[in-house]
CSV table of C-alpha atoms in Angstrom, one decimal:
chain,number,residue,atom,x,y,z
A,1,UNK,CA,-7.9,20.8,-17.4
A,2,UNK,CA,-9.4,18.5,-14.7
A,3,UNK,CA,-12.9,19.6,-15.6
A,4,UNK,CA,-12.2,19.0,-19.3
A,5,UNK,CA,-11.0,15.5,-18.5
A,6,UNK,CA,-14.0,14.6,-16.5
A,7,UNK,CA,-16.5,15.8,-19.1
A,8,UNK,CA,-14.6,14.3,-22.0
A,9,UNK,CA,-14.5,10.9,-20.3
A,10,UNK,CA,-18.2,11.1,-19.4
A,11,UNK,CA,-19.4,12.1,-22.8
A,12,UNK,CA,-16.9,10.3,-25.1
A,13,UNK,CA,-16.1,6.9,-23.6
A,14,UNK,CA,-18.4,3.9,-23.4
A,15,UNK,CA,-17.8,3.6,-19.7
A,16,UNK,CA,-19.5,0.3,-19.2
A,17,UNK,CA,-17.3,-1.4,-21.9
A,18,UNK,CA,-14.2,0.3,-20.4
A,19,UNK,CA,-15.2,-1.1,-17.0
A,20,UNK,CA,-15.7,-4.6,-18.5
A,21,UNK,CA,-12.2,-4.4,-20.1
A,22,UNK,CA,-10.5,-3.4,-16.8
A,23,UNK,CA,-12.3,-6.3,-15.0
A,24,UNK,CA,-11.3,-8.9,-17.6
A,25,UNK,CA,-7.7,-7.6,-17.6
A,26,UNK,CA,-7.5,-7.7,-13.8
A,27,UNK,CA,-9.0,-11.2,-13.5
A,28,UNK,CA,-6.6,-12.6,-16.2
A,29,UNK,CA,-3.6,-11.0,-14.5
A,30,UNK,CA,-4.5,-12.3,-11.0
A,31,UNK,CA,-4.5,-16.0,-12.0
A,32,UNK,CA,-2.7,-18.9,-10.3
A,33,UNK,CA,0.7,-18.1,-11.8
A,34,UNK,CA,0.8,-14.7,-10.1
A,35,UNK,CA,-0.5,-16.2,-6.9
A,36,UNK,CA,2.4,-18.8,-7.0
A,37,UNK,CA,4.9,-16.1,-7.7
A,38,UNK,CA,3.8,-13.8,-4.9
A,39,UNK,CA,2.9,-16.2,-2.1
A,40,UNK,CA,5.2,-19.0,-3.2
A,41,UNK,CA,8.0,-16.5,-3.5
A,42,UNK,CA,7.2,-15.1,-0.1
A,43,UNK,CA,7.3,-18.6,1.5
A,44,UNK,CA,10.7,-19.1,-0.2
A,45,UNK,CA,12.0,-15.9,1.2
A,46,UNK,CA,10.7,-16.8,4.7
A,47,UNK,CA,12.4,-20.2,4.8
A,48,UNK,CA,15.6,-19.1,2.9
A,49,UNK,CA,16.1,-16.3,5.4
A,50,UNK,CA,15.6,-18.6,8.4
A,51,UNK,CA,12.5,-16.6,9.5
A,52,UNK,CA,14.7,-13.5,9.8
A,53,UNK,CA,11.8,-11.0,10.0
A,54,UNK,CA,10.7,-12.5,13.3
A,55,UNK,CA,14.1,-13.2,14.7
A,56,UNK,CA,15.3,-9.5,14.4
A,57,UNK,CA,12.1,-7.7,15.1
A,58,UNK,CA,13.6,-5.9,18.2
A,59,UNK,CA,16.6,-4.7,16.2
A,60,UNK,CA,14.2,-3.5,13.4
A,61,UNK,CA,12.3,-1.4,16.0
A,62,UNK,CA,15.6,0.1,17.3
A,63,UNK,CA,16.5,1.1,13.7
A,64,UNK,CA,13.1,2.7,13.3
A,65,UNK,CA,13.5,4.6,16.5
A,66,UNK,CA,16.6,6.3,15.0
A,67,UNK,CA,19.2,4.5,17.1
A,68,UNK,CA,21.5,4.1,14.1
A,69,UNK,CA,20.6,7.2,12.1
A,70,UNK,CA,23.5,9.1,10.5
A,71,UNK,CA,22.6,12.4,8.8
A,72,UNK,CA,25.6,12.1,6.6
A,73,UNK,CA,24.5,8.8,5.0
A,74,UNK,CA,23.3,9.0,1.3
A,75,UNK,CA,19.6,9.4,0.7
A,76,UNK,CA,16.8,11.9,1.2
A,77,UNK,CA,14.8,10.9,4.3
A,78,UNK,CA,15.5,9.0,7.5
A,79,UNK,CA,14.3,5.5,8.4
A,80,UNK,CA,11.2,6.7,10.2
A,81,UNK,CA,10.1,9.0,7.4
A,82,UNK,CA,10.7,6.3,4.9
A,83,UNK,CA,8.5,3.8,6.7
A,84,UNK,CA,5.9,6.5,7.5
A,85,UNK,CA,5.8,7.6,3.8
A,86,UNK,CA,5.5,4.0,2.7
A,87,UNK,CA,2.8,3.4,5.3
A,88,UNK,CA,1.1,6.5,4.2
A,89,UNK,CA,0.5,4.8,0.8
A,90,UNK,CA,-0.1,1.3,2.2
A,91,UNK,CA,-2.1,2.2,5.4
A,92,UNK,CA,-4.8,3.9,3.4
A,93,UNK,CA,-8.1,3.2,1.7
A,94,UNK,CA,-7.0,-0.4,1.1
A,95,UNK,CA,-7.4,-0.9,4.9
A,96,UNK,CA,-10.8,0.7,5.2
A,97,UNK,CA,-12.6,0.0,1.9
A,98,UNK,CA,-10.3,-2.6,0.4
A,99,UNK,CA,-11.1,-5.0,3.3
A,100,UNK,CA,-14.8,-4.3,2.9
A,101,UNK,CA,-14.6,-5.0,-0.8
A,102,UNK,CA,-12.7,-8.3,0.0
A,103,UNK,CA,-15.3,-9.4,2.6
A,104,UNK,CA,-18.2,-8.4,0.2
A,105,UNK,CA,-16.7,-10.6,-2.5
A,106,UNK,CA,-15.2,-13.5,-0.6
A,107,UNK,CA,-16.8,-13.5,2.9
A,108,UNK,CA,-15.0,-13.5,6.3
A,109,UNK,CA,-12.5,-16.2,5.3
A,110,UNK,CA,-10.7,-13.9,3.0
A,111,UNK,CA,-9.2,-12.2,6.1
A,112,UNK,CA,-7.3,-15.4,7.0
A,113,UNK,CA,-5.6,-15.4,3.6
A,114,UNK,CA,-4.8,-11.8,3.9
A,115,UNK,CA,-2.9,-12.7,7.2
A,116,UNK,CA,-1.0,-15.5,5.4
A,117,UNK,CA,0.0,-13.1,2.6
A,118,UNK,CA,1.1,-10.5,5.2
A,119,UNK,CA,3.3,-12.9,7.1
A,120,UNK,CA,5.1,-14.1,4.0
A,121,UNK,CA,5.0,-10.5,2.8
A,122,UNK,CA,7.2,-9.4,5.7
A,123,UNK,CA,10.0,-11.6,4.3
A,124,UNK,CA,9.3,-10.3,0.8
A,125,UNK,CA,9.5,-6.7,1.9
A,126,UNK,CA,12.8,-7.5,3.7
A,127,UNK,CA,14.4,-8.8,0.5
A,128,UNK,CA,12.9,-6.3,-2.0
A,129,UNK,CA,13.6,-3.2,0.2
A,130,UNK,CA,17.1,-4.4,1.1
A,131,UNK,CA,17.8,-4.6,-2.7
A,132,UNK,CA,16.4,-1.2,-3.3
A,133,UNK,CA,19.2,0.3,-1.2
A,134,UNK,CA,21.8,-2.3,-2.3
A,135,UNK,CA,21.3,-1.6,-6.0
A,136,UNK,CA,20.5,2.1,-6.0
A,137,UNK,CA,21.1,3.9,-9.3
A,138,UNK,CA,21.1,7.4,-10.6
A,139,UNK,CA,18.5,9.2,-12.6
A,140,UNK,CA,19.3,11.3,-15.7
A,141,UNK,CA,20.4,14.3,-13.6
A,142,UNK,CA,22.6,12.2,-11.3
A,143,UNK,CA,20.3,12.0,-8.3
A,144,UNK,CA,20.5,8.8,-6.2
A,145,UNK,CA,17.4,6.7,-6.7
A,146,UNK,CA,16.0,3.3,-5.6
A,147,UNK,CA,13.3,1.0,-6.7
A,148,UNK,CA,12.8,-2.2,-8.7
A,149,UNK,CA,13.7,-0.6,-12.0
A,150,UNK,CA,17.1,0.3,-10.7
A,151,UNK,CA,17.5,-3.0,-8.9
A,152,UNK,CA,16.9,-4.8,-12.2
A,153,UNK,CA,19.2,-2.7,-14.3
A,154,UNK,CA,22.0,-2.4,-11.7
A,155,UNK,CA,21.7,-5.8,-10.1
A,156,UNK,CA,20.8,-8.0,-13.1
A,157,UNK,CA,22.4,-6.0,-15.9
A,158,UNK,CA,21.3,-4.1,-19.0
A,159,UNK,CA,20.0,-7.1,-20.8
A,160,UNK,CA,17.2,-7.2,-18.2
A,161,UNK,CA,16.1,-3.6,-18.9
A,162,UNK,CA,12.8,-4.6,-20.6
A,163,UNK,CA,11.7,-6.0,-17.2
A,164,UNK,CA,12.6,-2.7,-15.6
A,165,UNK,CA,10.6,-0.8,-18.3
A,166,UNK,CA,7.6,-3.1,-17.7
A,167,UNK,CA,7.7,-2.2,-14.0
A,168,UNK,CA,8.0,1.6,-14.7
A,169,UNK,CA,5.1,1.6,-17.3
A,170,UNK,CA,2.8,-0.4,-15.0
A,171,UNK,CA,3.9,1.9,-12.1
A,172,UNK,CA,2.7,5.0,-14.0
A,173,UNK,CA,-0.8,3.7,-13.8
A,174,UNK,CA,-0.8,1.4,-10.8
A,175,UNK,CA,0.1,4.3,-8.5
A,176,UNK,CA,-2.6,6.6,-9.7
A,177,UNK,CA,-4.8,8.1,-6.9
A,178,UNK,CA,-8.0,7.0,-8.5
A,179,UNK,CA,-9.1,4.5,-5.8
A,180,UNK,CA,-8.4,6.8,-2.9
A,181,UNK,CA,-10.2,9.7,-4.7
A,182,UNK,CA,-13.1,7.4,-5.5
A,183,UNK,CA,-13.6,6.2,-2.0
A,184,UNK,CA,-13.0,9.6,-0.3
A,185,UNK,CA,-15.6,11.1,-2.7
A,186,UNK,CA,-18.0,8.3,-1.8
A,187,UNK,CA,-17.7,8.8,2.0
A,188,UNK,CA,-17.9,12.6,1.8
A,189,UNK,CA,-21.0,12.4,-0.4
A,190,UNK,CA,-22.9,9.8,1.5
A,191,UNK,CA,-21.9,10.6,5.1
A,192,UNK,CA,-21.4,14.4,5.1
A,193,UNK,CA,-23.4,15.8,2.2
A,194,UNK,CA,-26.4,13.5,1.4
A,195,UNK,CA,-27.9,13.5,4.9
A,196,UNK,CA,-28.0,17.3,4.8
A,197,UNK,CA,-29.4,17.5,1.3
A,198,UNK,CA,-26.3,19.1,-0.1
A,199,UNK,CA,-25.9,16.8,-3.1
A,200,UNK,CA,-27.0,17.6,-6.7
A,201,UNK,CA,-29.7,15.8,-8.6
A,202,UNK,CA,-27.0,14.4,-10.9
A,203,UNK,CA,-24.3,12.8,-8.6
A,204,UNK,CA,-21.7,13.4,-11.3
A,205,UNK,CA,-21.6,17.1,-10.4
A,206,UNK,CA,-21.3,16.4,-6.7
A,207,UNK,CA,-18.4,14.0,-7.3
A,208,UNK,CA,-16.8,16.5,-9.7
A,209,UNK,CA,-16.9,19.2,-7.1
A,210,UNK,CA,-15.4,17.0,-4.4
A,211,UNK,CA,-12.7,15.8,-6.9
A,212,UNK,CA,-11.7,19.3,-7.7
A,213,UNK,CA,-11.3,20.0,-3.9
A,214,UNK,CA,-9.0,16.9,-3.6
A,215,UNK,CA,-7.0,18.2,-6.6
A,216,UNK,CA,-6.3,21.5,-4.8
A,217,UNK,CA,-5.3,20.0,-1.5
A,218,UNK,CA,-3.1,17.3,-3.0
A,219,UNK,CA,-1.3,19.8,-5.2
A,220,UNK,CA,-0.2,21.8,-2.2
A,221,UNK,CA,1.8,18.9,-0.9
A,222,UNK,CA,3.0,16.8,-3.9
A,223,UNK,CA,4.6,19.7,-5.8
A,224,UNK,CA,6.9,20.1,-2.8
A,225,UNK,CA,8.8,16.9,-3.5
A,226,UNK,CA,9.8,13.9,-1.4
A,227,UNK,CA,11.1,15.9,1.6
A,228,UNK,CA,7.7,17.5,2.1
A,229,UNK,CA,5.8,14.2,1.5
A,230,UNK,CA,8.1,12.4,4.0
A,231,UNK,CA,7.6,15.2,6.6
A,232,UNK,CA,3.9,15.4,6.2
A,233,UNK,CA,3.5,11.6,6.3
A,234,UNK,CA,5.8,11.4,9.4
A,235,UNK,CA,3.4,13.7,11.2
A,236,UNK,CA,0.1,12.3,10.1
A,237,UNK,CA,0.6,8.5,9.9
A,238,UNK,CA,1.1,7.7,13.6
A,239,UNK,CA,-1.9,9.7,14.7
A,240,UNK,CA,-4.2,8.2,12.0
A,241,UNK,CA,-3.3,4.7,13.0
A,242,UNK,CA,-3.9,5.3,16.7
A,243,UNK,CA,-7.2,7.1,16.1
A,244,UNK,CA,-8.5,4.3,13.9
A,245,UNK,CA,-7.3,1.6,16.3
A,246,UNK,CA,-9.0,3.2,19.3
A,247,UNK,CA,-12.3,3.5,17.3
A,248,UNK,CA,-12.3,-0.2,16.3
A,249,UNK,CA,-11.3,-1.2,19.8
A,250,UNK,CA,-14.4,0.6,21.0
A,251,UNK,CA,-16.5,-1.3,18.5
A,252,UNK,CA,-15.0,-4.6,19.6
A,253,UNK,CA,-15.5,-3.7,23.2
A,254,UNK,CA,-19.2,-3.0,22.7
A,255,UNK,CA,-19.5,-6.3,20.7
A,256,UNK,CA,-17.1,-8.4,22.7
A,257,UNK,CA,-19.5,-11.4,22.9
A,258,UNK,CA,-19.3,-11.7,19.1
A,259,UNK,CA,-15.5,-11.8,18.8
A,260,UNK,CA,-14.9,-15.5,19.4
A,261,UNK,CA,-17.6,-16.3,16.8
A,262,UNK,CA,-16.0,-13.9,14.4
A,263,UNK,CA,-12.6,-15.6,14.6
A,264,UNK,CA,-14.2,-19.0,14.3
A,265,UNK,CA,-16.1,-17.9,11.2
A,266,UNK,CA,-12.9,-16.5,9.7
A,267,UNK,CA,-10.9,-19.7,10.1
A,268,UNK,CA,-13.8,-22.0,9.1
A,269,UNK,CA,-14.7,-20.0,6.0
A,270,UNK,CA,-11.0,-19.7,4.9
A,271,UNK,CA,-11.0,-23.4,4.2
A,272,UNK,CA,-14.6,-23.9,3.0
A,273,UNK,CA,-15.5,-20.6,1.3
A,274,UNK,CA,-19.1,-21.4,1.9
A,275,UNK,CA,-20.5,-18.0,2.9
A,276,UNK,CA,-19.9,-16.2,-0.4
A,277,UNK,CA,-18.0,-18.3,-3.0
A,278,UNK,CA,-19.9,-21.6,-2.8
A,279,UNK,CA,-16.9,-23.7,-1.7
A,280,UNK,CA,-14.4,-22.2,-4.2
A,281,UNK,CA,-11.4,-22.2,-1.8
A,282,UNK,CA,-9.0,-21.3,-4.6
A,283,UNK,CA,-11.0,-18.2,-5.4
A,284,UNK,CA,-11.0,-17.1,-1.7
A,285,UNK,CA,-7.2,-17.5,-1.5
A,286,UNK,CA,-6.7,-15.4,-4.7
A,287,UNK,CA,-9.1,-12.8,-3.3
A,288,UNK,CA,-7.1,-12.6,0.0
A,289,UNK,CA,-3.8,-12.3,-1.9
A,290,UNK,CA,-5.2,-9.6,-4.2
A,291,UNK,CA,-6.5,-7.5,-1.3
A,292,UNK,CA,-3.4,-8.1,0.8
A,293,UNK,CA,-1.1,-7.0,-2.1
A,294,UNK,CA,-3.3,-3.9,-2.6
A,295,UNK,CA,-3.1,-3.2,1.1
A,296,UNK,CA,0.5,-3.8,2.1
A,297,UNK,CA,2.1,-3.9,-1.4
A,298,UNK,CA,4.6,-6.7,-0.5
A,299,UNK,CA,6.1,-7.9,-3.7
A,300,UNK,CA,4.6,-5.1,-5.8
A,301,UNK,CA,7.6,-2.8,-5.6
A,302,UNK,CA,6.1,0.5,-4.7
A,303,UNK,CA,7.4,0.6,-1.1
A,304,UNK,CA,10.9,-0.3,-2.5
A,305,UNK,CA,10.9,3.1,-4.2
A,306,UNK,CA,10.2,4.9,-1.0
A,307,UNK,CA,12.7,2.9,1.1
A,308,UNK,CA,15.3,3.3,-1.6
A,309,UNK,CA,15.3,7.1,-0.7
A,310,UNK,CA,16.2,6.4,3.0
A,311,UNK,CA,19.4,7.9,4.4
A,312,UNK,CA,21.5,4.8,4.9
A,313,UNK,CA,24.4,2.9,3.5
A,314,UNK,CA,23.2,-0.3,5.2
A,315,UNK,CA,20.7,-2.1,2.9
A,316,UNK,CA,19.9,-4.7,5.5
A,317,UNK,CA,19.0,-2.1,8.0
A,318,UNK,CA,16.4,-0.6,5.6
A,319,UNK,CA,15.0,-4.0,4.8
A,320,UNK,CA,14.4,-4.6,8.5
A,321,UNK,CA,12.5,-1.4,8.8
A,322,UNK,CA,10.5,-2.1,5.7
A,323,UNK,CA,9.4,-5.6,6.9
A,324,UNK,CA,7.4,-3.9,9.7
A,325,UNK,CA,5.1,-2.5,7.1
A,326,UNK,CA,3.0,-5.6,6.3
A,327,UNK,CA,2.6,-6.3,10.0
A,328,UNK,CA,1.3,-2.9,10.8
A,329,UNK,CA,-0.8,-2.6,7.7
A,330,UNK,CA,-2.4,-6.0,7.3
A,331,UNK,CA,-2.0,-7.9,10.6
A,332,UNK,CA,-3.1,-4.9,12.7
A,333,UNK,CA,-5.1,-2.4,10.7
A,334,UNK,CA,-6.8,-4.6,8.2
A,335,UNK,CA,-7.7,-7.1,10.9
A,336,UNK,CA,-9.3,-4.3,12.9
A,337,UNK,CA,-11.4,-3.2,9.9
A,338,UNK,CA,-12.5,-6.8,9.2
A,339,UNK,CA,-13.5,-7.5,12.8
A,340,UNK,CA,-15.5,-4.3,12.9
A,341,UNK,CA,-17.5,-5.4,9.8
A,342,UNK,CA,-17.9,-9.0,11.0
A,343,UNK,CA,-18.8,-8.4,14.7
A,344,UNK,CA,-21.4,-5.8,13.8
A,345,UNK,CA,-23.0,-8.1,11.3
A,346,UNK,CA,-22.7,-5.4,8.6
A,347,UNK,CA,-21.3,-7.8,6.0
A,348,UNK,CA,-24.6,-9.8,6.1
A,349,UNK,CA,-27.1,-7.0,6.6
A,350,UNK,CA,-25.7,-4.2,4.3
A,351,UNK,CA,-25.8,-4.1,0.5
A,352,UNK,CA,-23.2,-1.4,0.5
A,353,UNK,CA,-19.7,-2.0,-0.7
A,354,UNK,CA,-16.3,-0.4,-0.1
A,355,UNK,CA,-16.0,2.4,2.4
A,356,UNK,CA,-19.8,2.7,2.8
A,357,UNK,CA,-19.9,-0.8,4.3
A,358,UNK,CA,-17.2,0.2,6.8
A,359,UNK,CA,-19.1,3.4,7.6
A,360,UNK,CA,-22.3,1.4,8.2
A,361,UNK,CA,-20.3,-0.8,10.7
A,362,UNK,CA,-19.0,2.2,12.5
A,363,UNK,CA,-22.5,3.8,12.7
A,364,UNK,CA,-24.1,0.5,13.9
A,365,UNK,CA,-21.6,0.4,16.8
A,366,UNK,CA,-21.6,4.2,17.5
A,367,UNK,CA,-25.0,5.4,16.5
A,368,UNK,CA,-25.2,9.0,15.4
A,369,UNK,CA,-21.5,9.8,15.3
A,370,UNK,CA,-19.7,6.6,14.2
A,371,UNK,CA,-19.7,7.4,10.6
A,372,UNK,CA,-18.3,10.9,11.3
A,373,UNK,CA,-15.4,9.3,13.2
A,374,UNK,CA,-14.7,7.2,10.2
A,375,UNK,CA,-14.8,10.2,7.9
A,376,UNK,CA,-12.0,11.8,10.0
A,377,UNK,CA,-10.0,8.6,9.6
A,378,UNK,CA,-10.7,8.3,5.9
A,379,UNK,CA,-9.7,11.9,5.3
A,380,UNK,CA,-6.2,11.3,6.8
A,381,UNK,CA,-5.8,7.8,5.3
A,382,UNK,CA,-6.8,9.0,1.9
A,383,UNK,CA,-4.8,12.2,1.8
A,384,UNK,CA,-1.6,10.6,3.0
A,385,UNK,CA,-2.0,8.0,0.3
A,386,UNK,CA,-2.7,10.7,-2.3
A,387,UNK,CA,0.5,12.4,-1.3
A,388,UNK,CA,2.8,9.3,-1.3
A,389,UNK,CA,1.5,7.7,-4.5
A,390,UNK,CA,2.6,10.8,-6.5
A,391,UNK,CA,6.2,10.1,-5.6
A,392,UNK,CA,6.0,6.6,-6.9
A,393,UNK,CA,4.6,7.6,-10.2
A,394,UNK,CA,7.1,10.4,-10.5
A,395,UNK,CA,10.0,8.0,-10.1
A,396,UNK,CA,8.6,5.7,-12.8
A,397,UNK,CA,8.2,8.7,-15.1
A,398,UNK,CA,11.7,9.9,-14.4
A,399,UNK,CA,13.1,6.4,-15.3
A,400,UNK,CA,11.3,6.3,-18.6
A,401,UNK,CA,11.5,9.8,-19.8
A,402,UNK,CA,14.2,11.6,-17.8
A,403,UNK,CA,14.3,13.3,-14.4
A,404,UNK,CA,14.1,16.9,-15.9
A,405,UNK,CA,10.6,16.1,-17.1
A,406,UNK,CA,9.3,14.4,-14.0
A,407,UNK,CA,7.2,17.4,-12.8
A,408,UNK,CA,4.9,16.9,-15.8
A,409,UNK,CA,3.7,13.6,-14.3
A,410,UNK,CA,2.2,15.4,-11.3
A,411,UNK,CA,-0.1,17.4,-13.6
A,412,UNK,CA,-1.3,14.1,-15.1
A,413,UNK,CA,-1.5,12.7,-11.6
A,414,UNK,CA,-3.8,15.4,-10.1
A,415,UNK,CA,-6.0,15.3,-13.3
A,416,UNK,CA,-6.7,11.6,-12.7
A,417,UNK,CA,-8.1,12.4,-9.2
A,418,UNK,CA,-11.1,13.8,-11.0
A,419,UNK,CA,-11.5,10.6,-13.0
A,420,UNK,CA,-11.3,8.5,-9.8
A,421,UNK,CA,-13.9,10.7,-8.1
A,422,UNK,CA,-16.4,10.3,-11.0
A,423,UNK,CA,-15.8,6.7,-12.1
A,424,UNK,CA,-17.3,3.5,-10.6
A,425,UNK,CA,-15.5,1.6,-7.9
A,426,UNK,CA,-15.5,-1.6,-10.0
A,427,UNK,CA,-13.6,0.1,-12.9
A,428,UNK,CA,-11.2,1.8,-10.5
A,429,UNK,CA,-10.2,-1.2,-8.4
A,430,UNK,CA,-9.9,-3.4,-11.5
A,431,UNK,CA,-7.5,-1.0,-13.2
A,432,UNK,CA,-5.3,-0.7,-10.1
A,433,UNK,CA,-5.4,-4.5,-9.4
A,434,UNK,CA,-4.3,-5.3,-13.0
A,435,UNK,CA,-1.4,-2.8,-12.9
A,436,UNK,CA,-0.3,-4.1,-9.5
A,437,UNK,CA,-0.1,-7.6,-11.0
A,438,UNK,CA,2.1,-6.3,-13.8
A,439,UNK,CA,4.4,-4.5,-11.3
A,440,UNK,CA,4.7,-7.7,-9.2
A,441,UNK,CA,6.2,-9.8,-12.0
A,442,UNK,CA,9.5,-7.8,-12.4
A,443,UNK,CA,9.7,-7.1,-8.7
A,444,UNK,CA,9.4,-10.7,-7.6
A,445,UNK,CA,11.6,-12.1,-10.4
A,446,UNK,CA,14.5,-9.7,-9.7
A,447,UNK,CA,14.2,-10.3,-5.9
A,448,UNK,CA,14.3,-14.1,-6.3
A,449,UNK,CA,17.3,-14.0,-8.6
A,450,UNK,CA,19.2,-11.6,-6.3
A,451,UNK,CA,18.2,-13.2,-3.0
A,452,UNK,CA,21.6,-14.8,-2.4
A,453,UNK,CA,23.1,-11.3,-2.5
A,454,UNK,CA,20.8,-10.2,0.2
A,455,UNK,CA,21.6,-13.2,2.4
A,456,UNK,CA,25.4,-12.6,2.0
A,457,UNK,CA,24.9,-8.9,3.0
A,458,UNK,CA,22.7,-10.0,5.9
A,459,UNK,CA,25.2,-12.4,7.4
A,460,UNK,CA,27.9,-9.7,7.1
A,461,UNK,CA,25.6,-7.1,8.7
A,462,UNK,CA,24.6,-9.2,11.7
A,463,UNK,CA,28.2,-10.3,12.2
A,464,UNK,CA,29.3,-6.7,12.5
A,465,UNK,CA,26.4,-5.9,14.8
A,466,UNK,CA,27.4,-8.7,17.1
A,467,UNK,CA,31.0,-7.5,17.2
A,468,UNK,CA,29.8,-3.9,17.9
A,469,UNK,CA,27.7,-5.1,20.8
A,470,UNK,CA,30.6,-7.0,22.3
A,471,UNK,CA,32.8,-4.0,22.1
A,472,UNK,CA,30.1,-1.9,23.8
A,473,UNK,CA,29.8,-4.4,26.6
A,474,UNK,CA,33.6,-4.3,27.1
A,475,UNK,CA,33.6,-0.5,27.3
A,476,UNK,CA,30.8,-0.7,29.9
């Protein structure tokens, strides 16, 4: 089936026109209204909550460590597995190749606006993921489910169901694995195969072979359901982040004299946009917001579906865990990628885009083996994303067509891996960007309307936590 899809698309579709359509759709979706909804909404959440994500950071870490876990609570996976599985999707190719794409388009200054989006995204994640537990619903077979579609229908009422349907339809396509497959194929082809003369004359056949390999490996995990996805992600995510961080720390150590200049360039270009966009500051802000949303998914709603499966009956507790995601994903991992590209000068000297630019930066800093280190990181990043994204699409499919049919989505999901492996990066990233924009609209609208409910629950939760600590002190 996968081979048939690849050849049918190649021979029957005017791919250039399809790519142009996706780009036009994405550019139209990511206009100023959506920027105001995402970043403006994030600032509203930050101030409305009294900067809660930063005031209760220690408590969030204690929750993540399992201090408050109760195996009898409703849900499928614990707090750590929920965050790990969500990070498996967010800490992925968006952090390696997505940052490279952003810098190639907007220059170093785009990194600053990614930081801004991440900080306000922490507040957004707190609200959206608290709501995903607060307003959990049941699918057609009675299983407890969370996510924006259930938040909308349960929290806002049946009259808002068209908004929930919009999210679910966009989610079917926005969570496809085509970007991860595209970039993983690119790095395997250009770093592992091409230098040893193992590619075919027509790159399509090389890409197709790699794509089929990805289909096989991904299928082994995703057909096992959320428990297997959460277990695998919980094992792989911490290691992949540490390995990647150590690699970039080495790059920065060997180029330490360039670090002050890199930060100065980031801050200066953020407000001038002179390096790439000719002074179009608005364009660089939008580019930063787009790549941050693609990277950490704050306000998009995908992570809400994963956190909605957490074993807890405390919505605020899960919101606190979820808010750590944008910090780890964008403030830490994306910054490391951006600095590696900037301090090595790769963004100025390479014509490459996406993961190839990052691979060039690694090889410049670690000649002979740097690109292979990145390949290891990419393999883990991409596969964990491939595993987790299937869960998101399955939940959207279940909501639209019924839970008893949800396994059919996974067949469609793995078939599109081949499309991602053989399509251009421009078409792939434009399609995902456009669908992310469509998902953000219902997610942010519902979160803004229901934000007073979250703050009422937060005040109650922290009051109970304070009373609990006082009782514990008296016992001691």
